[in-house]
Amino acid sequence: KYRPTKLSDIAASDSIITFLTNCVNRNELPNLLLYGRAGVGKGSIINVLIKNLPTDVLYCDCSLYTGIDFIRENIQPFANAGQLDKSKIKVIVLNEADRLSSQAMDSLKQSMEDYDMKCRFIFACNRVNKIAEPIRSRCINFEIKPPKEKYVERLLSILEAEKVDFDETAINVMEQCYPDMRKALNTLYSIFLAQCNILNV
């Protein structure tokens, strides 16, 4: 419900937001590697970029498809295919890319070279050390970790929008879950439901 729709809504560092805003304003996109803990906003950033840039997109869930066959049978044909609308940027999104096999990463490295003029790659992962160095070196690398002030501000704005009364318990949950905003929201929601059930009883 509250997924960001523009970059200014995302709780990320100002330097990252500025860089990505410039990309959107110029209709340009470099290869990107976004890494950080679960729930910190990697997926939100990707979704906002895709919505605000003219793109043709292939989404890949690397938790399901980790091997070289998937690269050969899906990514390479998409990257090599022609486009009717030349104004669009062809983008390949690889979520949970740290689960790819070493053979798959070797193949991707070659694909990034072969199709450099045709498409861009966005990698998202939790463990950047699992990404092969040749891929890291071909991307702009960003560690995604929301500044605590923006993180708390965003969570409080959601509670206020939902007209939920919050107390010190909510603040403690935010502190304990930082920087995982998704976990914080889910925990706060479960507490709210429990309180509602108690009141209904």
JSON list of C-alpha atoms in Angstrom, two decimals:
[
{"chain": "A", "resi": 1, "resn": "LYS", "atom": "CA", "xyz": [0.00, 0.00, 0.00]},
{"chain": "A", "resi": 2, "resn": "TYR", "atom": "CA", "xyz": [2.79, 2.43, 0.84]},
{"chain": "A", "resi": 3, "resn": "ARG", "atom": "CA", "xyz": [5.37, 1.22, -1.67]},
{"chain": "A", "resi": 4, "resn": "PRO", "atom": "CA", "xyz": [7.24, 4.31, -2.94]},
{"chain": "A", "resi": 5, "resn": "THR", "atom": "CA", "xyz": [6.29, 5.60, -6.38]},
{"chain": "A", "resi": 6, "resn": "LYS", "atom": "CA", "xyz": [9.03, 8.21, -6.71]},
{"chain": "A", "resi": 7, "resn": "LEU", "atom": "CA", "xyz": [12.64, 8.37, -5.62]},
{"chain": "A", "resi": 8, "resn": "SER", "atom": "CA", "xyz": [12.02, 11.11, -3.08]},
{"chain": "A", "resi": 9, "resn": "ASP", "atom": "CA", "xyz": [9.72, 8.69, -1.18]},
{"chain": "A", "resi": 10, "resn": "ILE", "atom": "CA", "xyz": [12.53, 6.18, -0.62]},
{"chain": "A", "resi": 11, "resn": "ALA", "atom": "CA", "xyz": [14.34, 6.10, 2.70]},
{"chain": "A", "resi": 12, "resn": "ALA", "atom": "CA", "xyz": [17.88, 5.95, 1.33]},
{"chain": "A", "resi": 13, "resn": "SER", "atom": "CA", "xyz": [20.96, 8.15, 1.59]},
{"chain": "A", "resi": 14, "resn": "ASP", "atom": "CA", "xyz": [20.81, 11.51, -0.16]},
{"chain": "A", "resi": 15, "resn": "SER", "atom": "CA", "xyz": [23.80, 10.64, -2.38]},
{"chain": "A", "resi": 16, "resn": "ILE", "atom": "CA", "xyz": [22.06, 7.55, -3.78]},
{"chain": "A", "resi": 17, "resn": "ILE", "atom": "CA", "xyz": [18.77, 9.38, -4.36]},
{"chain": "A", "resi": 18, "resn": "THR", "atom": "CA", "xyz": [20.59, 12.26, -6.10]},
{"chain": "A", "resi": 19, "resn": "PHE", "atom": "CA", "xyz": [22.51, 9.91, -8.38]},
{"chain": "A", "resi": 20, "resn": "LEU", "atom": "CA", "xyz": [19.42, 7.92, -9.36]},
{"chain": "A", "resi": 21, "resn": "THR", "atom": "CA", "xyz": [17.34, 11.08, -9.84]},
{"chain": "A", "resi": 22, "resn": "ASN", "atom": "CA", "xyz": [19.93, 12.33, -12.32]},
{"chain": "A", "resi": 23, "resn": "CYS", "atom": "CA", "xyz": [19.69, 9.00, -14.15]},
{"chain": "A", "resi": 24, "resn": "VAL", "atom": "CA", "xyz": [15.92, 9.37, -14.43]},
{"chain": "A", "resi": 25, "resn": "ASN", "atom": "CA", "xyz": [16.15, 13.01, -15.55]},
{"chain": "A", "resi": 26, "resn": "ARG", "atom": "CA", "xyz": [18.61, 12.05, -18.30]},
{"chain": "A", "resi": 27, "resn": "ASN", "atom": "CA", "xyz": [16.80, 8.85, -19.32]},
{"chain": "A", "resi": 28, "resn": "GLU", "atom": "CA", "xyz": [20.02, 7.00, -18.70]},
{"chain": "A", "resi": 29, "resn": "LEU", "atom": "CA", "xyz": [20.81, 3.94, -16.62]},
{"chain": "A", "resi": 30, "resn": "PRO", "atom": "CA", "xyz": [24.17, 2.34, -15.82]},
{"chain": "A", "resi": 31, "resn": "ASN", "atom": "CA", "xyz": [24.60, -1.24, -14.69]},
{"chain": "A", "resi": 32, "resn": "LEU", "atom": "CA", "xyz": [23.72, -1.26, -10.98]},
{"chain": "A", "resi": 33, "resn": "LEU", "atom": "CA", "xyz": [24.50, -3.51, -8.05]},
{"chain": "A", "resi": 34, "resn": "LEU", "atom": "CA", "xyz": [22.28, -2.83, -5.03]},
{"chain": "A", "resi": 35, "resn": "TYR", "atom": "CA", "xyz": [23.20, -4.72, -1.88]},
{"chain": "A", "resi": 36, "resn": "GLY", "atom": "CA", "xyz": [22.15, -4.74, 1.74]},
{"chain": "A", "resi": 37, "resn": "ARG", "atom": "CA", "xyz": [20.07, -6.61, 4.28]},
{"chain": "A", "resi": 38, "resn": "ALA", "atom": "CA", "xyz": [16.57, -7.82, 3.50]},
{"chain": "A", "resi": 39, "resn": "GLY", "atom": "CA", "xyz": [13.83, -5.23, 3.79]},
{"chain": "A", "resi": 40, "resn": "VAL", "atom": "CA", "xyz": [16.00, -2.12, 3.33]},
{"chain": "A", "resi": 41, "resn": "GLY", "atom": "CA", "xyz": [14.49, -0.96, 0.02]},
{"chain": "A", "resi": 42, "resn": "LYS", "atom": "CA", "xyz": [16.43, -2.58, -2.83]},
{"chain": "A", "resi": 43, "resn": "GLY", "atom": "CA", "xyz": [13.27, -3.78, -4.53]},
{"chain": "A", "resi": 44, "resn": "SER", "atom": "CA", "xyz": [11.54, -0.44, -4.01]},
{"chain": "A", "resi": 45, "resn": "ILE", "atom": "CA", "xyz": [14.39, 1.40, -5.69]},
{"chain": "A", "resi": 46, "resn": "ILE", "atom": "CA", "xyz": [14.29, -0.94, -8.68]},
{"chain": "A", "resi": 47, "resn": "ASN", "atom": "CA", "xyz": [10.51, -0.63, -9.02]},
{"chain": "A", "resi": 48, "resn": "VAL", "atom": "CA", "xyz": [10.67, 3.17, -8.93]},
{"chain": "A", "resi": 49, "resn": "LEU", "atom": "CA", "xyz": [13.43, 3.26, -11.55]},
{"chain": "A", "resi": 50, "resn": "ILE", "atom": "CA", "xyz": [11.48, 0.97, -13.86]},
{"chain": "A", "resi": 51, "resn": "LYS", "atom": "CA", "xyz": [8.31, 3.04, -13.45]},
{"chain": "A", "resi": 52, "resn": "ASN", "atom": "CA", "xyz": [10.06, 6.33, -14.09]},
{"chain": "A", "resi": 53, "resn": "LEU", "atom": "CA", "xyz": [12.23, 5.32, -17.03]},
{"chain": "A", "resi": 54, "resn": "PRO", "atom": "CA", "xyz": [11.12, 4.13, -20.48]},
{"chain": "A", "resi": 55, "resn": "THR", "atom": "CA", "xyz": [12.09, 0.47, -20.19]},
{"chain": "A", "resi": 56, "resn": "ASP", "atom": "CA", "xyz": [11.58, -3.04, -21.49]},
{"chain": "A", "resi": 57, "resn": "VAL", "atom": "CA", "xyz": [12.22, -5.29, -18.49]},
{"chain": "A", "resi": 58, "resn": "LEU", "atom": "CA", "xyz": [13.06, -8.90, -17.80]},
{"chain": "A", "resi": 59, "resn": "TYR", "atom": "CA", "xyz": [12.74, -9.81, -14.10]},
{"chain": "A", "resi": 60, "resn": "CYS", "atom": "CA", "xyz": [14.76, -12.81, -12.91]},
{"chain": "A", "resi": 61, "resn": "ASP", "atom": "CA", "xyz": [14.33, -14.48, -9.53]},
{"chain": "A", "resi": 62, "resn": "CYS", "atom": "CA", "xyz": [17.75, -15.97, -8.90]},
{"chain": "A", "resi": 63, "resn": "SER", "atom": "CA", "xyz": [16.52, -17.87, -5.86]},
{"chain": "A", "resi": 64, "resn": "LEU", "atom": "CA", "xyz": [14.63, -20.10, -8.31]},
{"chain": "A", "resi": 65, "resn": "TYR", "atom": "CA", "xyz": [16.96, -20.05, -11.31]},
{"chain": "A", "resi": 66, "resn": "THR", "atom": "CA", "xyz": [20.61, -20.23, -10.34]},
{"chain": "A", "resi": 67, "resn": "GLY", "atom": "CA", "xyz": [22.32, -22.04, -13.19]},
{"chain": "A", "resi": 68, "resn": "ILE", "atom": "CA", "xyz": [23.90, -21.27, -16.52]},
{"chain": "A", "resi": 69, "resn": "ASP", "atom": "CA", "xyz": [21.01, -22.76, -18.52]},
{"chain": "A", "resi": 70, "resn": "PHE", "atom": "CA", "xyz": [18.69, -19.99, -17.36]},
{"chain": "A", "resi": 71, "resn": "ILE", "atom": "CA", "xyz": [21.22, -17.39, -18.54]},
{"chain": "A", "resi": 72, "resn": "ARG", "atom": "CA", "xyz": [21.52, -19.01, -21.96]},
{"chain": "A", "resi": 73, "resn": "GLU", "atom": "CA", "xyz": [17.82, -19.71, -22.47]},
{"chain": "A", "resi": 74, "resn": "ASN", "atom": "CA", "xyz": [16.28, -16.52, -21.07]},
{"chain": "A", "resi": 75, "resn": "ILE", "atom": "CA", "xyz": [18.67, -13.66, -20.44]},
{"chain": "A", "resi": 76, "resn": "GLN", "atom": "CA", "xyz": [20.81, -13.91, -23.57]},
{"chain": "A", "resi": 77, "resn": "PRO", "atom": "CA", "xyz": [17.84, -14.13, -26.00]},
{"chain": "A", "resi": 78, "resn": "PHE", "atom": "CA", "xyz": [16.16, -11.16, -24.30]},
{"chain": "A", "resi": 79, "resn": "ALA", "atom": "CA", "xyz": [19.37, -9.11, -24.40]},
{"chain": "A", "resi": 80, "resn": "ASN", "atom": "CA", "xyz": [19.99, -9.97, -28.05]},
{"chain": "A", "resi": 81, "resn": "ALA", "atom": "CA", "xyz": [16.43, -9.39, -29.30]},
{"chain": "A", "resi": 82, "resn": "GLY", "atom": "CA", "xyz": [15.63, -6.32, -31.35]},
{"chain": "A", "resi": 83, "resn": "GLN", "atom": "CA", "xyz": [13.34, -3.52, -30.18]},
{"chain": "A", "resi": 84, "resn": "LEU", "atom": "CA", "xyz": [10.50, -1.78, -31.95]},
{"chain": "A", "resi": 85, "resn": "ASP", "atom": "CA", "xyz": [10.76, 1.24, -29.65]},
{"chain": "A", "resi": 86, "resn": "LYS", "atom": "CA", "xyz": [14.41, 2.35, -29.68]},
{"chain": "A", "resi": 87, "resn": "SER", "atom": "CA", "xyz": [13.69, 5.03, -27.06]},
{"chain": "A", "resi": 88, "resn": "LYS", "atom": "CA", "xyz": [13.26, 2.37, -24.39]},
{"chain": "A", "resi": 89, "resn": "ILE", "atom": "CA", "xyz": [16.09, 1.06, -22.24]},
{"chain": "A", "resi": 90, "resn": "LYS", "atom": "CA", "xyz": [16.28, -2.73, -22.14]},
{"chain": "A", "resi": 91, "resn": "VAL", "atom": "CA", "xyz": [16.81, -3.74, -18.51]},
{"chain": "A", "resi": 92, "resn": "ILE", "atom": "CA", "xyz": [17.51, -7.13, -16.94]},
{"chain": "A", "resi": 93, "resn": "VAL", "atom": "CA", "xyz": [16.78, -7.26, -13.20]},
{"chain": "A", "resi": 94, "resn": "LEU", "atom": "CA", "xyz": [18.40, -10.09, -11.25]},
{"chain": "A", "resi": 95, "resn": "ASN", "atom": "CA", "xyz": [16.97, -10.31, -7.75]},
{"chain": "A", "resi": 96, "resn": "GLU", "atom": "CA", "xyz": [18.83, -12.34, -5.12]},
{"chain": "A", "resi": 97, "resn": "ALA", "atom": "CA", "xyz": [21.77, -12.46, -7.50]},
{"chain": "A", "resi": 98, "resn": "ASP", "atom": "CA", "xyz": [24.07, -13.75, -4.77]},
{"chain": "A", "resi": 99, "resn": "ARG", "atom": "CA", "xyz": [22.43, -17.17, -5.24]},
{"chain": "A", "resi": 100, "resn": "LEU", "atom": "CA", "xyz": [23.71, -17.57, -8.81]},
{"chain": "A", "resi": 101, "resn": "SER", "atom": "CA", "xyz": [26.24, -20.29, -9.47]},
{"chain": "A", "resi": 102, "resn": "SER", "atom": "CA", "xyz": [29.80, -19.35, -10.40]},
{"chain": "A", "resi": 103, "resn": "GLN", "atom": "CA", "xyz": [29.19, -20.66, -13.94]},
{"chain": "A", "resi": 104, "resn": "ALA", "atom": "CA", "xyz": [26.10, -18.48, -14.27]},
{"chain": "A", "resi": 105, "resn": "MET", "atom": "CA", "xyz": [28.06, -15.43, -13.11]},
{"chain": "A", "resi": 106, "resn": "ASP", "atom": "CA", "xyz": [30.82, -16.16, -15.63]},
{"chain": "A", "resi": 107, "resn": "SER", "atom": "CA", "xyz": [28.20, -16.32, -18.36]},
{"chain": "A", "resi": 108, "resn": "LEU", "atom": "CA", "xyz": [26.60, -13.09, -17.16]},
{"chain": "A", "resi": 109, "resn": "LYS", "atom": "CA", "xyz": [29.96, -11.33, -17.21]},
{"chain": "A", "resi": 110, "resn": "GLN", "atom": "CA", "xyz": [30.31, -12.23, -20.87]},
{"chain": "A", "resi": 111, "resn": "SER", "atom": "CA", "xyz": [26.73, -11.16, -21.59]},
{"chain": "A", "resi": 112, "resn": "MET", "atom": "CA", "xyz": [27.35, -7.78, -19.98]},
{"chain": "A", "resi": 113, "resn": "GLU", "atom": "CA", "xyz": [30.26, -7.28, -22.39]},
{"chain": "A", "resi": 114, "resn": "ASP", "atom": "CA", "xyz": [28.48, -8.65, -25.46]},
{"chain": "A", "resi": 115, "resn": "TYR", "atom": "CA", "xyz": [25.28, -6.64, -24.98]},
{"chain": "A", "resi": 116, "resn": "ASP", "atom": "CA", "xyz": [26.70, -3.47, -23.47]},
{"chain": "A", "resi": 117, "resn": "MET", "atom": "CA", "xyz": [25.20, -1.34, -26.24]},
{"chain": "A", "resi": 118, "resn": "LYS", "atom": "CA", "xyz": [21.81, -3.04, -26.03]},
{"chain": "A", "resi": 119, "resn": "CYS", "atom": "CA", "xyz": [20.81, -3.40, -22.39]},
{"chain": "A", "resi": 120, "resn": "ARG", "atom": "CA", "xyz": [21.52, -2.68, -18.75]},
{"chain": "A", "resi": 121, "resn": "PHE", "atom": "CA", "xyz": [21.70, -5.02, -15.78]},
{"chain": "A", "resi": 122, "resn": "ILE", "atom": "CA", "xyz": [20.45, -4.36, -12.25]},
{"chain": "A", "resi": 123, "resn": "PHE", "atom": "CA", "xyz": [21.61, -6.81, -9.59]},
{"chain": "A", "resi": 124, "resn": "ALA", "atom": "CA", "xyz": [20.08, -6.94, -6.10]},
{"chain": "A", "resi": 125, "resn": "CYS", "atom": "CA", "xyz": [21.53, -9.08, -3.34]},
{"chain": "A", "resi": 126, "resn": "ASN", "atom": "CA", "xyz": [22.07, -9.39, 0.40]},
{"chain": "A", "resi": 127, "resn": "ARG", "atom": "CA", "xyz": [25.68, -10.66, 0.33]},
{"chain": "A", "resi": 128, "resn": "VAL", "atom": "CA", "xyz": [27.81, -8.61, -2.02]},
{"chain": "A", "resi": 129, "resn": "ASN", "atom": "CA", "xyz": [30.84, -10.79, -1.33]},
{"chain": "A", "resi": 130, "resn": "LYS", "atom": "CA", "xyz": [29.05, -13.60, -3.18]},
{"chain": "A", "resi": 131, "resn": "ILE", "atom": "CA", "xyz": [28.96, -11.56, -6.40]},
{"chain": "A", "resi": 132, "resn": "ALA", "atom": "CA", "xyz": [31.90, -12.23, -8.72]},
{"chain": "A", "resi": 133, "resn": "GLU", "atom": "CA", "xyz": [34.38, -9.36, -8.90]},
{"chain": "A", "resi": 134, "resn": "PRO", "atom": "CA", "xyz": [34.11, -9.03, -12.72]},
{"chain": "A", "resi": 135, "resn": "ILE", "atom": "CA", "xyz": [30.39, -8.32, -12.31]},
{"chain": "A", "resi": 136, "resn": "ARG", "atom": "CA", "xyz": [30.92, -5.89, -9.42]},
{"chain": "A", "resi": 137, "resn": "SER", "atom": "CA", "xyz": [33.50, -4.00, -11.44]},
{"chain": "A", "resi": 138, "resn": "ARG", "atom": "CA", "xyz": [31.04, -3.56, -14.32]},
{"chain": "A", "resi": 139, "resn": "CYS", "atom": "CA", "xyz": [28.39, -1.97, -12.09]},
{"chain": "A", "resi": 140, "resn": "ILE", "atom": "CA", "xyz": [27.86, 1.11, -9.99]},
{"chain": "A", "resi": 141, "resn": "ASN", "atom": "CA", "xyz": [27.75, -0.40, -6.49]},
{"chain": "A", "resi": 142, "resn": "PHE", "atom": "CA", "xyz": [25.42, 0.96, -3.81]},
{"chain": "A", "resi": 143, "resn": "GLU", "atom": "CA", "xyz": [24.97, -0.35, -0.30]},
{"chain": "A", "resi": 144, "resn": "ILE", "atom": "CA", "xyz": [21.34, 0.26, 0.59]},
{"chain": "A", "resi": 145, "resn": "LYS", "atom": "CA", "xyz": [20.85, 1.11, 4.25]},
{"chain": "A", "resi": 146, "resn": "PRO", "atom": "CA", "xyz": [18.27, 3.73, 5.18]},
{"chain": "A", "resi": 147, "resn": "PRO", "atom": "CA", "xyz": [19.52, 6.54, 7.42]},
{"chain": "A", "resi": 148, "resn": "LYS", "atom": "CA", "xyz": [17.84, 5.97, 10.78]},
{"chain": "A", "resi": 149, "resn": "GLU", "atom": "CA", "xyz": [16.14, 9.38, 10.71]},
{"chain": "A", "resi": 150, "resn": "LYS", "atom": "CA", "xyz": [14.52, 8.66, 7.33]},
{"chain": "A", "resi": 151, "resn": "TYR", "atom": "CA", "xyz": [13.67, 5.11, 8.39]},
{"chain": "A", "resi": 152, "resn": "VAL", "atom": "CA", "xyz": [11.81, 6.27, 11.51]},
{"chain": "A", "resi": 153, "resn": "GLU", "atom": "CA", "xyz": [10.19, 9.17, 9.67]},
{"chain": "A", "resi": 154, "resn": "ARG", "atom": "CA", "xyz": [8.84, 6.83, 6.99]},
{"chain": "A", "resi": 155, "resn": "LEU", "atom": "CA", "xyz": [7.46, 4.34, 9.50]},
{"chain": "A", "resi": 156, "resn": "LEU", "atom": "CA", "xyz": [5.82, 7.07, 11.58]},
{"chain": "A", "resi": 157, "resn": "SER", "atom": "CA", "xyz": [4.22, 8.56, 8.47]},
{"chain": "A", "resi": 158, "resn": "ILE", "atom": "CA", "xyz": [2.62, 5.19, 7.70]},
{"chain": "A", "resi": 159, "resn": "LEU", "atom": "CA", "xyz": [1.30, 4.80, 11.26]},
{"chain": "A", "resi": 160, "resn": "GLU", "atom": "CA", "xyz": [-0.12, 8.32, 11.12]},
{"chain": "A", "resi": 161, "resn": "ALA", "atom": "CA", "xyz": [-1.71, 7.70, 7.70]},
{"chain": "A", "resi": 162, "resn": "GLU", "atom": "CA", "xyz": [-3.38, 4.59, 9.15]},
{"chain": "A", "resi": 163, "resn": "LYS", "atom": "CA", "xyz": [-4.49, 6.61, 12.19]},
{"chain": "A", "resi": 164, "resn": "VAL", "atom": "CA", "xyz": [-2.78, 4.17, 14.53]},
{"chain": "A", "resi": 165, "resn": "ASP", "atom": "CA", "xyz": [-1.98, 5.39, 18.02]},
{"chain": "A", "resi": 166, "resn": "PHE", "atom": "CA", "xyz": [1.60, 4.46, 18.83]},
{"chain": "A", "resi": 167, "resn": "ASP", "atom": "CA", "xyz": [3.66, 4.59, 22.00]},
{"chain": "A", "resi": 168, "resn": "GLU", "atom": "CA", "xyz": [7.11, 3.68, 23.23]},
{"chain": "A", "resi": 169, "resn": "THR", "atom": "CA", "xyz": [6.52, 0.05, 22.20]},
{"chain": "A", "resi": 170, "resn": "ALA", "atom": "CA", "xyz": [6.36, 1.08, 18.54]},
{"chain": "A", "resi": 171, "resn": "ILE", "atom": "CA", "xyz": [9.56, 3.10, 18.85]},
{"chain": "A", "resi": 172, "resn": "ASN", "atom": "CA", "xyz": [11.28, 0.11, 20.46]},
{"chain": "A", "resi": 173, "resn": "VAL", "atom": "CA", "xyz": [10.16, -2.13, 17.58]},
{"chain": "A", "resi": 174, "resn": "MET", "atom": "CA", "xyz": [11.62, 0.32, 15.08]},
{"chain": "A", "resi": 175, "resn": "GLU", "atom": "CA", "xyz": [14.90, 0.38, 16.96]},
{"chain": "A", "resi": 176, "resn": "GLN", "atom": "CA", "xyz": [15.11, -3.41, 17.18]},
{"chain": "A", "resi": 177, "resn": "CYS", "atom": "CA", "xyz": [14.25, -4.00, 13.53]},
{"chain": "A", "resi": 178, "resn": "TYR", "atom": "CA", "xyz": [16.47, -1.30, 12.02]},
{"chain": "A", "resi": 179, "resn": "PRO", "atom": "CA", "xyz": [17.37, -1.19, 9.16]},
{"chain": "A", "resi": 180, "resn": "ASP", "atom": "CA", "xyz": [14.78, -3.78, 8.02]},
{"chain": "A", "resi": 181, "resn": "MET", "atom": "CA", "xyz": [11.73, -1.62, 7.30]},
{"chain": "A", "resi": 182, "resn": "ARG", "atom": "CA", "xyz": [9.68, -4.55, 6.04]},
{"chain": "A", "resi": 183, "resn": "LYS", "atom": "CA", "xyz": [10.23, -6.46, 9.28]},
{"chain": "A", "resi": 184, "resn": "ALA", "atom": "CA", "xyz": [9.38, -3.37, 11.32]},
{"chain": "A", "resi": 185, "resn": "LEU", "atom": "CA", "xyz": [6.10, -2.86, 9.45]},
{"chain": "A", "resi": 186, "resn": "ASN", "atom": "CA", "xyz": [5.13, -6.52, 9.75]},
{"chain": "A", "resi": 187, "resn": "THR", "atom": "CA", "xyz": [5.93, -6.53, 13.48]},
{"chain": "A", "resi": 188, "resn": "LEU", "atom": "CA", "xyz": [3.98, -3.32, 14.12]},
{"chain": "A", "resi": 189, "resn": "TYR", "atom": "CA", "xyz": [1.05, -4.70, 12.11]},
{"chain": "A", "resi": 190, "resn": "SER", "atom": "CA", "xyz": [1.00, -7.93, 14.17]},
{"chain": "A", "resi": 191, "resn": "ILE", "atom": "CA", "xyz": [1.03, -5.90, 17.41]},
{"chain": "A", "resi": 192, "resn": "PHE", "atom": "CA", "xyz": [-1.82, -3.75, 16.12]},
{"chain": "A", "resi": 193, "resn": "LEU", "atom": "CA", "xyz": [-3.89, -6.83, 15.19]},
{"chain": "A", "resi": 194, "resn": "ALA", "atom": "CA", "xyz": [-3.26, -8.38, 18.59]},
{"chain": "A", "resi": 195, "resn": "GLN", "atom": "CA", "xyz": [-4.43, -5.21, 20.33]},
{"chain": "A", "resi": 196, "resn": "CYS", "atom": "CA", "xyz": [-7.55, -5.12, 18.15]},
{"chain": "A", "resi": 197, "resn": "ASN", "atom": "CA", "xyz": [-8.36, -8.74, 19.07]},
{"chain": "A", "resi": 198, "resn": "ILE", "atom": "CA", "xyz": [-7.96, -7.98, 22.75]},
{"chain": "A", "resi": 199, "resn": "LEU", "atom": "CA", "xyz": [-10.28, -5.00, 22.46]},
{"chain": "A", "resi": 200, "resn": "ASN", "atom": "CA", "xyz": [-12.87, -7.03, 20.54]},
{"chain": "A", "resi": 201, "resn": "VAL", "atom": "CA", "xyz": [-12.84, -9.69, 23.27]}
]
